[in-house]
PDB file of C-alpha atoms in Angstrom:
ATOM      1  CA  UNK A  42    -200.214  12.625-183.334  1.00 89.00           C
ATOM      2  CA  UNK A  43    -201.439  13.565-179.735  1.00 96.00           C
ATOM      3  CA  UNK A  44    -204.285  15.117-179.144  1.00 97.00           C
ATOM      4  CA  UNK A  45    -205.807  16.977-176.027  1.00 98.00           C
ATOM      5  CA  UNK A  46    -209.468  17.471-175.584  1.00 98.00           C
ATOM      6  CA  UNK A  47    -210.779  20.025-174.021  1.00 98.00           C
ATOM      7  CA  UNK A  48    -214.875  20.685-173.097  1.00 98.00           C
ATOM      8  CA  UNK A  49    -216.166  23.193-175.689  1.00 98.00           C
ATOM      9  CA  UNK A  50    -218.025  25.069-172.963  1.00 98.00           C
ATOM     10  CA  UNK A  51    -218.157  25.820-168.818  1.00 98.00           C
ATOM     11  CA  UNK A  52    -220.044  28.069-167.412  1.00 98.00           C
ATOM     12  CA  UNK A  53    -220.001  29.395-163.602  1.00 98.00           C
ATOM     13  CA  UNK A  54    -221.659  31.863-161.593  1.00 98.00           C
ATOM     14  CA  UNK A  55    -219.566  35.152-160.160  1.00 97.00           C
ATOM     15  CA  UNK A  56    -217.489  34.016-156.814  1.00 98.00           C
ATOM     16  CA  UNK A  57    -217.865  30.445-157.881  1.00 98.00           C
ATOM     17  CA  UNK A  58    -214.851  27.910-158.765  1.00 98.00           C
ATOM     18  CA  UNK A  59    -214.340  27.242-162.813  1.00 98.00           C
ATOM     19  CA  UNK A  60    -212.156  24.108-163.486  1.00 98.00           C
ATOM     20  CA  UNK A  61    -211.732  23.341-167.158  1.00 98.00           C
ATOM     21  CA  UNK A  62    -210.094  20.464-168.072  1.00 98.00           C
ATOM     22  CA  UNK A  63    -208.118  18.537-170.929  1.00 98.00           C
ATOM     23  CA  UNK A  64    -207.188  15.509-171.402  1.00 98.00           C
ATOM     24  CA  UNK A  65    -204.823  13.460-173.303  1.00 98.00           C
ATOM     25  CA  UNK A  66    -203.201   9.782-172.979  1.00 97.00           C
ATOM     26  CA  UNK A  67    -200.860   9.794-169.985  1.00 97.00           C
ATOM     27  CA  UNK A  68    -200.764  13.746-170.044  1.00 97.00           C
ATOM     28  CA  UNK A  69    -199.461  13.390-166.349  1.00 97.00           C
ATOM     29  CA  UNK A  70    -196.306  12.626-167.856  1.00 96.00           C
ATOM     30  CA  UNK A  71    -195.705  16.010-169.593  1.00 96.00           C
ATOM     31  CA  UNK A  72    -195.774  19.639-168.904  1.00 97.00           C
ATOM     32  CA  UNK A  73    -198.791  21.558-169.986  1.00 98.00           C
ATOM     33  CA  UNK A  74    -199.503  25.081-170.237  1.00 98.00           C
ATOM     34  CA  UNK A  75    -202.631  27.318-170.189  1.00 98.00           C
ATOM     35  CA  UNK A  76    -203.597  30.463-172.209  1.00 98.00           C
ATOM     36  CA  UNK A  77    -206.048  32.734-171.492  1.00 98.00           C
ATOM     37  CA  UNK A  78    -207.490  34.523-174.643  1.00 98.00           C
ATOM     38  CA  UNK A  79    -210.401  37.451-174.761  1.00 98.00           C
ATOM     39  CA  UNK A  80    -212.417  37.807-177.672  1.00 95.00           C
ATOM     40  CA  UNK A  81    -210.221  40.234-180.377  1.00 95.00           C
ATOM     41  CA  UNK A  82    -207.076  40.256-178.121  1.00 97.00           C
ATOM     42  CA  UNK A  83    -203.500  37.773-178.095  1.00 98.00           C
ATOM     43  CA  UNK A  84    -203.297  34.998-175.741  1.00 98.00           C
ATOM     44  CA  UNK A  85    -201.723  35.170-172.306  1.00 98.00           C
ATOM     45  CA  UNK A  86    -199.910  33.074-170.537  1.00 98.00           C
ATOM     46  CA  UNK A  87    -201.961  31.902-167.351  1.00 98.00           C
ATOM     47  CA  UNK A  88    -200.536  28.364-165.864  1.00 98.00           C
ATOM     48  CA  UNK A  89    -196.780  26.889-167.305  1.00 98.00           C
ATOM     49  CA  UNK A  90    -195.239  23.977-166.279  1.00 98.00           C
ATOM     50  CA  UNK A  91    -198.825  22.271-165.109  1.00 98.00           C
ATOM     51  CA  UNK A  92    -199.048  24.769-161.622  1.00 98.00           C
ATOM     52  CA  UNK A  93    -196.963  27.570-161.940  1.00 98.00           C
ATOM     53  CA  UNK A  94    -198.150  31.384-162.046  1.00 98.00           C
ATOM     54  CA  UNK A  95    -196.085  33.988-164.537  1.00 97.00           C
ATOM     55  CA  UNK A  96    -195.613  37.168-162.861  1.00 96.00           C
ATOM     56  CA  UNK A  97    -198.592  39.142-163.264  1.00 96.00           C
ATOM     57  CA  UNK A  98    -201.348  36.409-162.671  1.00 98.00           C
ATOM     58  CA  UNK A  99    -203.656  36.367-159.580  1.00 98.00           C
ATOM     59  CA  UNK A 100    -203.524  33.880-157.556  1.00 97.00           C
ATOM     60  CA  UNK A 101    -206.816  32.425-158.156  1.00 98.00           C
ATOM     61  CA  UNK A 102    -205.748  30.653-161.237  1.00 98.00           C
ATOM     62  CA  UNK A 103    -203.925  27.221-160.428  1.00 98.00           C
ATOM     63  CA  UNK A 104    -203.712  24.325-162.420  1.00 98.00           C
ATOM     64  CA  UNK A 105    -203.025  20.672-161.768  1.00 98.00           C
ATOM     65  CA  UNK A 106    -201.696  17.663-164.012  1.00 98.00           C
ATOM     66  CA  UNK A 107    -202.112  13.324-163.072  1.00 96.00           C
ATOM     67  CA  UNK A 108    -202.945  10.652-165.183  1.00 96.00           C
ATOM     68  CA  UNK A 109    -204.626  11.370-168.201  1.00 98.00           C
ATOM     69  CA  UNK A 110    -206.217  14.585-167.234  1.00 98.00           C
ATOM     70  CA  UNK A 111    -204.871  18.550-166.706  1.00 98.00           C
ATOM     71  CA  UNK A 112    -206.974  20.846-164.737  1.00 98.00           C
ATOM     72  CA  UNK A 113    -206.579  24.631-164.885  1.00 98.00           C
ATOM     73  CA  UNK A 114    -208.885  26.002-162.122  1.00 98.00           C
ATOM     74  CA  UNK A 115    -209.786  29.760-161.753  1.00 98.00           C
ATOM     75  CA  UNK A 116    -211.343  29.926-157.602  1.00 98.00           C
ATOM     76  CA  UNK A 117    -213.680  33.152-157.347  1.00 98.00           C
ATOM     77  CA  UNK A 118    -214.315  34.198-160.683  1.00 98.00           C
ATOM     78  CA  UNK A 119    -215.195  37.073-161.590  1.00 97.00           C
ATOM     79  CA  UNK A 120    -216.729  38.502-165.080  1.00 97.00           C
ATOM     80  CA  UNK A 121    -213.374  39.457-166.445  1.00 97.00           C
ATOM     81  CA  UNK A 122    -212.234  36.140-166.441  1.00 98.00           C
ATOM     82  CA  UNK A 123    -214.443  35.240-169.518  1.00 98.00           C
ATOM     83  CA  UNK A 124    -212.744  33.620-172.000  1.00 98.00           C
ATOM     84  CA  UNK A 125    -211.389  31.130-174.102  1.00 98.00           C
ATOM     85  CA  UNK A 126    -208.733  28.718-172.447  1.00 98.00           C
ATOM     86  CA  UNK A 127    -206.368  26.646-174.439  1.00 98.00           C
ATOM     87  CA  UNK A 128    -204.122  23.902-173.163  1.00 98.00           C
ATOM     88  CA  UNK A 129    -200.788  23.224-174.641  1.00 98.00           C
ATOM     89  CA  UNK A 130    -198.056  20.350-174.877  1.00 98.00           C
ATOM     90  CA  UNK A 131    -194.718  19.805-176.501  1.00 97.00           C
ATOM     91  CA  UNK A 132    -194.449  16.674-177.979  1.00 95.00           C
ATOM     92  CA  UNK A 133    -192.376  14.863-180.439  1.00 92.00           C
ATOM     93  CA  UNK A 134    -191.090  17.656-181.275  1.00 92.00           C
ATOM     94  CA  UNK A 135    -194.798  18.900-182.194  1.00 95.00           C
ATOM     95  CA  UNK A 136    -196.422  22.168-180.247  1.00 97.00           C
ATOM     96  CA  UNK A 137    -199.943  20.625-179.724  1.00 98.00           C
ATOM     97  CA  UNK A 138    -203.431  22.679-178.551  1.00 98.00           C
ATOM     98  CA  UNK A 139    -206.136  21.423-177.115  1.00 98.00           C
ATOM     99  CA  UNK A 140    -209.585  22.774-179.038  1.00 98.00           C
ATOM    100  CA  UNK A 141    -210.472  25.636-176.650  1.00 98.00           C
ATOM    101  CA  UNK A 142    -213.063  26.183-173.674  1.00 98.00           C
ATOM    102  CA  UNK A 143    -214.840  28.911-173.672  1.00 98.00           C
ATOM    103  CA  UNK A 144    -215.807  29.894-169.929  1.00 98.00           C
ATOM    104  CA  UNK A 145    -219.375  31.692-169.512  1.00 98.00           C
ATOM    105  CA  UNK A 146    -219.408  34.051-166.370  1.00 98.00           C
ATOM    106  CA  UNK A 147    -223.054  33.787-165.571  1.00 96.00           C
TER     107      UNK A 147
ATOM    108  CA  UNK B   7    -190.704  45.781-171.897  1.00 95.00           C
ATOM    109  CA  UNK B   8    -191.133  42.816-174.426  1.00 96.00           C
ATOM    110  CA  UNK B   9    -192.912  43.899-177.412  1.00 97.00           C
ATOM    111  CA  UNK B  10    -193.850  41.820-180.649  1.00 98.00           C
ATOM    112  CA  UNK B  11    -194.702  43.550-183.582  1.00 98.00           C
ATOM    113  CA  UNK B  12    -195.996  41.487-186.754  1.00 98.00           C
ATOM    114  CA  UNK B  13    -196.423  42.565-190.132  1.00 98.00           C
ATOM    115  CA  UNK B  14    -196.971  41.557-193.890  1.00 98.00           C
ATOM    116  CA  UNK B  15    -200.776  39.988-193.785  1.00 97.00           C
ATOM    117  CA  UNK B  16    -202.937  40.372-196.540  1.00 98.00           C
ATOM    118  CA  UNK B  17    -205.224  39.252-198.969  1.00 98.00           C
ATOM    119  CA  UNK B  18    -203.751  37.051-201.864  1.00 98.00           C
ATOM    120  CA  UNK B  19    -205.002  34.289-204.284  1.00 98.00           C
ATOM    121  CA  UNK B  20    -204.715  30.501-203.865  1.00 98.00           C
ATOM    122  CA  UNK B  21    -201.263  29.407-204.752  1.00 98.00           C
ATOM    123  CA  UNK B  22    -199.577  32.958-203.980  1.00 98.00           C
ATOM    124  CA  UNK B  23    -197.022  33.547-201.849  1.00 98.00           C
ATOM    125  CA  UNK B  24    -196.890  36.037-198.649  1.00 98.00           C
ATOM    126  CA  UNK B  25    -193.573  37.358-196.365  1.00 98.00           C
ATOM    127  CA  UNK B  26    -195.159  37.656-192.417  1.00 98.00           C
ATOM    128  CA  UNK B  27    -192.129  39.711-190.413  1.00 98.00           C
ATOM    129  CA  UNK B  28    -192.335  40.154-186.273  1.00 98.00           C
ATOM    130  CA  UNK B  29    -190.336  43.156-184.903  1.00 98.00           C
ATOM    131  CA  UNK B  30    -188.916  42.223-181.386  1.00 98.00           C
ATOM    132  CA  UNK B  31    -187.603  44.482-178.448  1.00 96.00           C
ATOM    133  CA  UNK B  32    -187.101  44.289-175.273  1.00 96.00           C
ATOM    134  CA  UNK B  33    -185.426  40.732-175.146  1.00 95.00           C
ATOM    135  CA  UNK B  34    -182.149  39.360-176.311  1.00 95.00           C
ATOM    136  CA  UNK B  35    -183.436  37.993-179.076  1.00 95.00           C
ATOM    137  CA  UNK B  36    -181.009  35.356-180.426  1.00 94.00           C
ATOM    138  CA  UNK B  37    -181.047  33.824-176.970  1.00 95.00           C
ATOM    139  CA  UNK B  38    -184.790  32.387-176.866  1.00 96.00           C
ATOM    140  CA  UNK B  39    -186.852  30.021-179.746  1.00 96.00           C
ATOM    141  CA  UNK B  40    -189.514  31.911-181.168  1.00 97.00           C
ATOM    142  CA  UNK B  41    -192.903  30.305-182.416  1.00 98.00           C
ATOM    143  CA  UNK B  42    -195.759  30.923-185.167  1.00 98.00           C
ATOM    144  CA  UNK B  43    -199.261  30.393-184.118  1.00 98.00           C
ATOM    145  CA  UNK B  44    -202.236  31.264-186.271  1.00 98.00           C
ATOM    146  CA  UNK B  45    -205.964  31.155-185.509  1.00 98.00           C
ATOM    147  CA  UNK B  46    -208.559  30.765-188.413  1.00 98.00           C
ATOM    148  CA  UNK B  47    -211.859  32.879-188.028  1.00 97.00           C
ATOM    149  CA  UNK B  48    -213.863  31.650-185.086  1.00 96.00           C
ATOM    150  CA  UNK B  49    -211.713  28.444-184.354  1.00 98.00           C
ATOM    151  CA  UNK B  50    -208.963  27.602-181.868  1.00 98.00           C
ATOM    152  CA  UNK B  51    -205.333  28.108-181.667  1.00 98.00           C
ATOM    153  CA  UNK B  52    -203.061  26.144-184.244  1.00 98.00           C
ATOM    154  CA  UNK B  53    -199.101  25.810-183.750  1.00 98.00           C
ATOM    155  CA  UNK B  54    -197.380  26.344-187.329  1.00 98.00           C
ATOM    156  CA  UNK B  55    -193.861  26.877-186.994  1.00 98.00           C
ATOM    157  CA  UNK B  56    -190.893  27.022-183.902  1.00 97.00           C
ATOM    158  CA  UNK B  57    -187.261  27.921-184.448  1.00 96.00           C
ATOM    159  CA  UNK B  58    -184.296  27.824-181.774  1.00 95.00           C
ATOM    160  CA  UNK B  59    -182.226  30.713-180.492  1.00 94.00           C
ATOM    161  CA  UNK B  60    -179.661  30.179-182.933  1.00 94.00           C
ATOM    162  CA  UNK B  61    -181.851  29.429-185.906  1.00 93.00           C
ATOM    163  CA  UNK B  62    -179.856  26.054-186.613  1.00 95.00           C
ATOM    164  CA  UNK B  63    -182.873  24.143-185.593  1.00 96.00           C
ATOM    165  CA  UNK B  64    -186.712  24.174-187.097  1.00 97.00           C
ATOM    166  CA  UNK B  65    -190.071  22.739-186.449  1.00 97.00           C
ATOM    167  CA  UNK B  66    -192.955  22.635-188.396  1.00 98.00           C
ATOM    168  CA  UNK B  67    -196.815  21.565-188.576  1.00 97.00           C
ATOM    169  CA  UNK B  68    -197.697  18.881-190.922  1.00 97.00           C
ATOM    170  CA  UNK B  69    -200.106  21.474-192.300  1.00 98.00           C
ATOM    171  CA  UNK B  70    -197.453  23.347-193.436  1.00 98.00           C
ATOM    172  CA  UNK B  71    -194.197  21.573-194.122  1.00 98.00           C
ATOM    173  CA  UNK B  72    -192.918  22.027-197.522  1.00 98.00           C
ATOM    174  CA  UNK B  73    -194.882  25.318-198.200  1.00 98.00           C
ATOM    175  CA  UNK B  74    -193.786  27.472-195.444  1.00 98.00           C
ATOM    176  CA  UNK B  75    -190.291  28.413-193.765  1.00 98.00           C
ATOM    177  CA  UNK B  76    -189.081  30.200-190.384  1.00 98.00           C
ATOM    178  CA  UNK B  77    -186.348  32.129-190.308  1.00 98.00           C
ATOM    179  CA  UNK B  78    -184.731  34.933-188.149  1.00 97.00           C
ATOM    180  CA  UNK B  79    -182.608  38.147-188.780  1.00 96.00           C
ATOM    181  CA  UNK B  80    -180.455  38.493-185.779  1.00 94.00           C
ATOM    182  CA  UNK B  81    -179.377  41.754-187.814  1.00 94.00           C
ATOM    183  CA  UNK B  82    -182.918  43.680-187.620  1.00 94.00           C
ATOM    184  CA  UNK B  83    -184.484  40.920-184.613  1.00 96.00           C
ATOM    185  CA  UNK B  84    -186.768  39.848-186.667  1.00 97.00           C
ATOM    186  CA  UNK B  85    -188.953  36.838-186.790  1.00 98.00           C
ATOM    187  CA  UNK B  86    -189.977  35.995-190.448  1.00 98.00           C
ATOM    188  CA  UNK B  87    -192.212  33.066-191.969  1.00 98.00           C
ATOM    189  CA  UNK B  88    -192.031  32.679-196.217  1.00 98.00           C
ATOM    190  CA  UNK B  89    -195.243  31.205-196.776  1.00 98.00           C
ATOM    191  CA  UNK B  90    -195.639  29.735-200.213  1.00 98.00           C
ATOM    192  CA  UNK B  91    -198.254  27.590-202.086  1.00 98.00           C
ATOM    193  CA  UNK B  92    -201.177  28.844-199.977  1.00 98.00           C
ATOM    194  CA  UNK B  93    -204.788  27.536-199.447  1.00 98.00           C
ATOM    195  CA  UNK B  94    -207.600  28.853-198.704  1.00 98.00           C
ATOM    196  CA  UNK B  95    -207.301  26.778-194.891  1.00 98.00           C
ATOM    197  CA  UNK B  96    -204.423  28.887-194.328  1.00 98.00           C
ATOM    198  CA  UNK B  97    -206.565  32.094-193.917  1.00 98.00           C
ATOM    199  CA  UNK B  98    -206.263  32.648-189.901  1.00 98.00           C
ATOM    200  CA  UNK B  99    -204.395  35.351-187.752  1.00 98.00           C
ATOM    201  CA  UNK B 100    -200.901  34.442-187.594  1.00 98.00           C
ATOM    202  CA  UNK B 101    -199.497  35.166-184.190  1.00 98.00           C
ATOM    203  CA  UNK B 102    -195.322  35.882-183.547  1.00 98.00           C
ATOM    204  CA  UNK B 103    -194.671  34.044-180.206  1.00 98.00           C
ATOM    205  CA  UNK B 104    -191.053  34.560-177.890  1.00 98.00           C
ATOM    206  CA  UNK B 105    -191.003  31.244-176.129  1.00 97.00           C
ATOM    207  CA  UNK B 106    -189.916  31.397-172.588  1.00 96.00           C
ATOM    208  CA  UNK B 107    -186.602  29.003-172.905  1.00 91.00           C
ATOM    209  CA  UNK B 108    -185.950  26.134-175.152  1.00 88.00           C
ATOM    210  CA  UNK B 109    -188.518  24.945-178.043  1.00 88.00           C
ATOM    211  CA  UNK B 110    -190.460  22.920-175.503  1.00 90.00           C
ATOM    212  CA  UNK B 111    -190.864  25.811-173.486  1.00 96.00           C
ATOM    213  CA  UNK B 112    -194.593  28.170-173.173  1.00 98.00           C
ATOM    214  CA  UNK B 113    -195.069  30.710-175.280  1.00 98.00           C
ATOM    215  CA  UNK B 114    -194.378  33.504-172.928  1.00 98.00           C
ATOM    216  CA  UNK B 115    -195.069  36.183-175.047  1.00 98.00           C
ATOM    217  CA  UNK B 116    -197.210  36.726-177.674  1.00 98.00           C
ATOM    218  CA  UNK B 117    -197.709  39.862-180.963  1.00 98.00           C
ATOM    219  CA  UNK B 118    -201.196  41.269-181.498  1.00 97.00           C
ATOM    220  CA  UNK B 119    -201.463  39.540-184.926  1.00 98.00           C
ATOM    221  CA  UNK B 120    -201.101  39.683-188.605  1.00 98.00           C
ATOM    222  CA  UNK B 121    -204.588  38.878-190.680  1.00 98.00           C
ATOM    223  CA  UNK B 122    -203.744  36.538-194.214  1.00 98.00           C
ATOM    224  CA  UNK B 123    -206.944  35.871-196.492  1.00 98.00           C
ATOM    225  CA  UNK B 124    -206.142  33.468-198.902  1.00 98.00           C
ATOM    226  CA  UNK B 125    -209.273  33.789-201.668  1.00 97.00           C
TER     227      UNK B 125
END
């Protein structure tokens, strides 16, 4: 099975950059998507397709994909971006997660 | 406006069986794969189950295969997962997901939950 790993914690002052990351074995070679999820509340949609924005989502999250490492990065952060952020694959026919990040606003 | 509606959690023994539904709207529903995702108490997101436009095709976790099945009711839109034989690890919030395209696609949408206590 694949598996992505993803740093249980980050933590980043208001204004500051956030960049979580996951990684998996040649994960530059697939697609990956990000969710956003606050505490009691579904999961959004952030970051498909490694970079690309749904409608809806400021342009301070991006996201980036080479080698064995996705980044999703969230540039002047502010306290409502608190959360948990998942990264997600397709592969072999398998949905796979990566374990979760929870991001401290400081 | 998209809306996902899920329905049918509850608290049942080891070994019981439990019927989760997910009301959709807003969507042509038999055109798009829809996806369960379920999320045990204080842990991280876990895919379970995936099933094409049509229905003809199905995916499923190695946690589950065997005990659970996906199905759809283009009839009523609805998103359904049988889940039979179940453990106590299958206690989580199950989540009804509309997937953006194809199976390999993001979950673009997601339901508010259904809570399943197996004990």
């Amino acid at each position: 099975s694949y598996i992505l790993t993803q740093p249980p914690a980050v933590s980043v002052a208001p204004g500051k950059t956030a960049r979580i990351t996951c990684g998996g074995n040649n994960i530059g070679g697939r697609s990956v998507h990000w969710y956003q999820q606050k505490p009691g509340q579904a999961p959004v949609l952030v970051i498909k397709y490694d970079s690309d924005r749904p409608s809806g989502i400021p342009d301070r999250f991006s996201g980036s994909n080479s080698a064995n490492t996705a980044t999703l990065t969230i540039s002047r952060v502010e306290a409502g971006d608190e959360a948990a952020y998942y990264c997600q694959v397709w592969y072999n026919s398998d949905v796979v997660f990566g374990g979760g990040t929870n991001l401290t606003v400081l | 406006e998209v809306q996902l509606l899920e329905s049918g959690g509850a608290l049942v023994q080891p070994g019981g069986s439990l019927r989760l539904s997910c009301a959709v709207s807003g969507f042509a529903f038999s055109s798009y794969a829809m996806a369960w995702v379920r999320q045990a108490p204080g842990k991280g997101l876990e895919w379970v189950s995936s099933i094409s436009g049509s229905g003809g095709t199905t995916f499923y976790a190695d946690s589950v295969k065997g005990r659970f099945t996906i199905s759809r009711d283009r009839s009523k839109n609805s998103l359904n997962l049988q889940m039979d034989s179940l453990r106590v690890e299958d206690t989580a919030v199950y989540y009804c997901a509309k997937i953006e395209t194809t199976m390999a696609s993001p979950f673009q949408y997601w339901g508010l939950g259904t809570r399943v206590a197996v004990s």
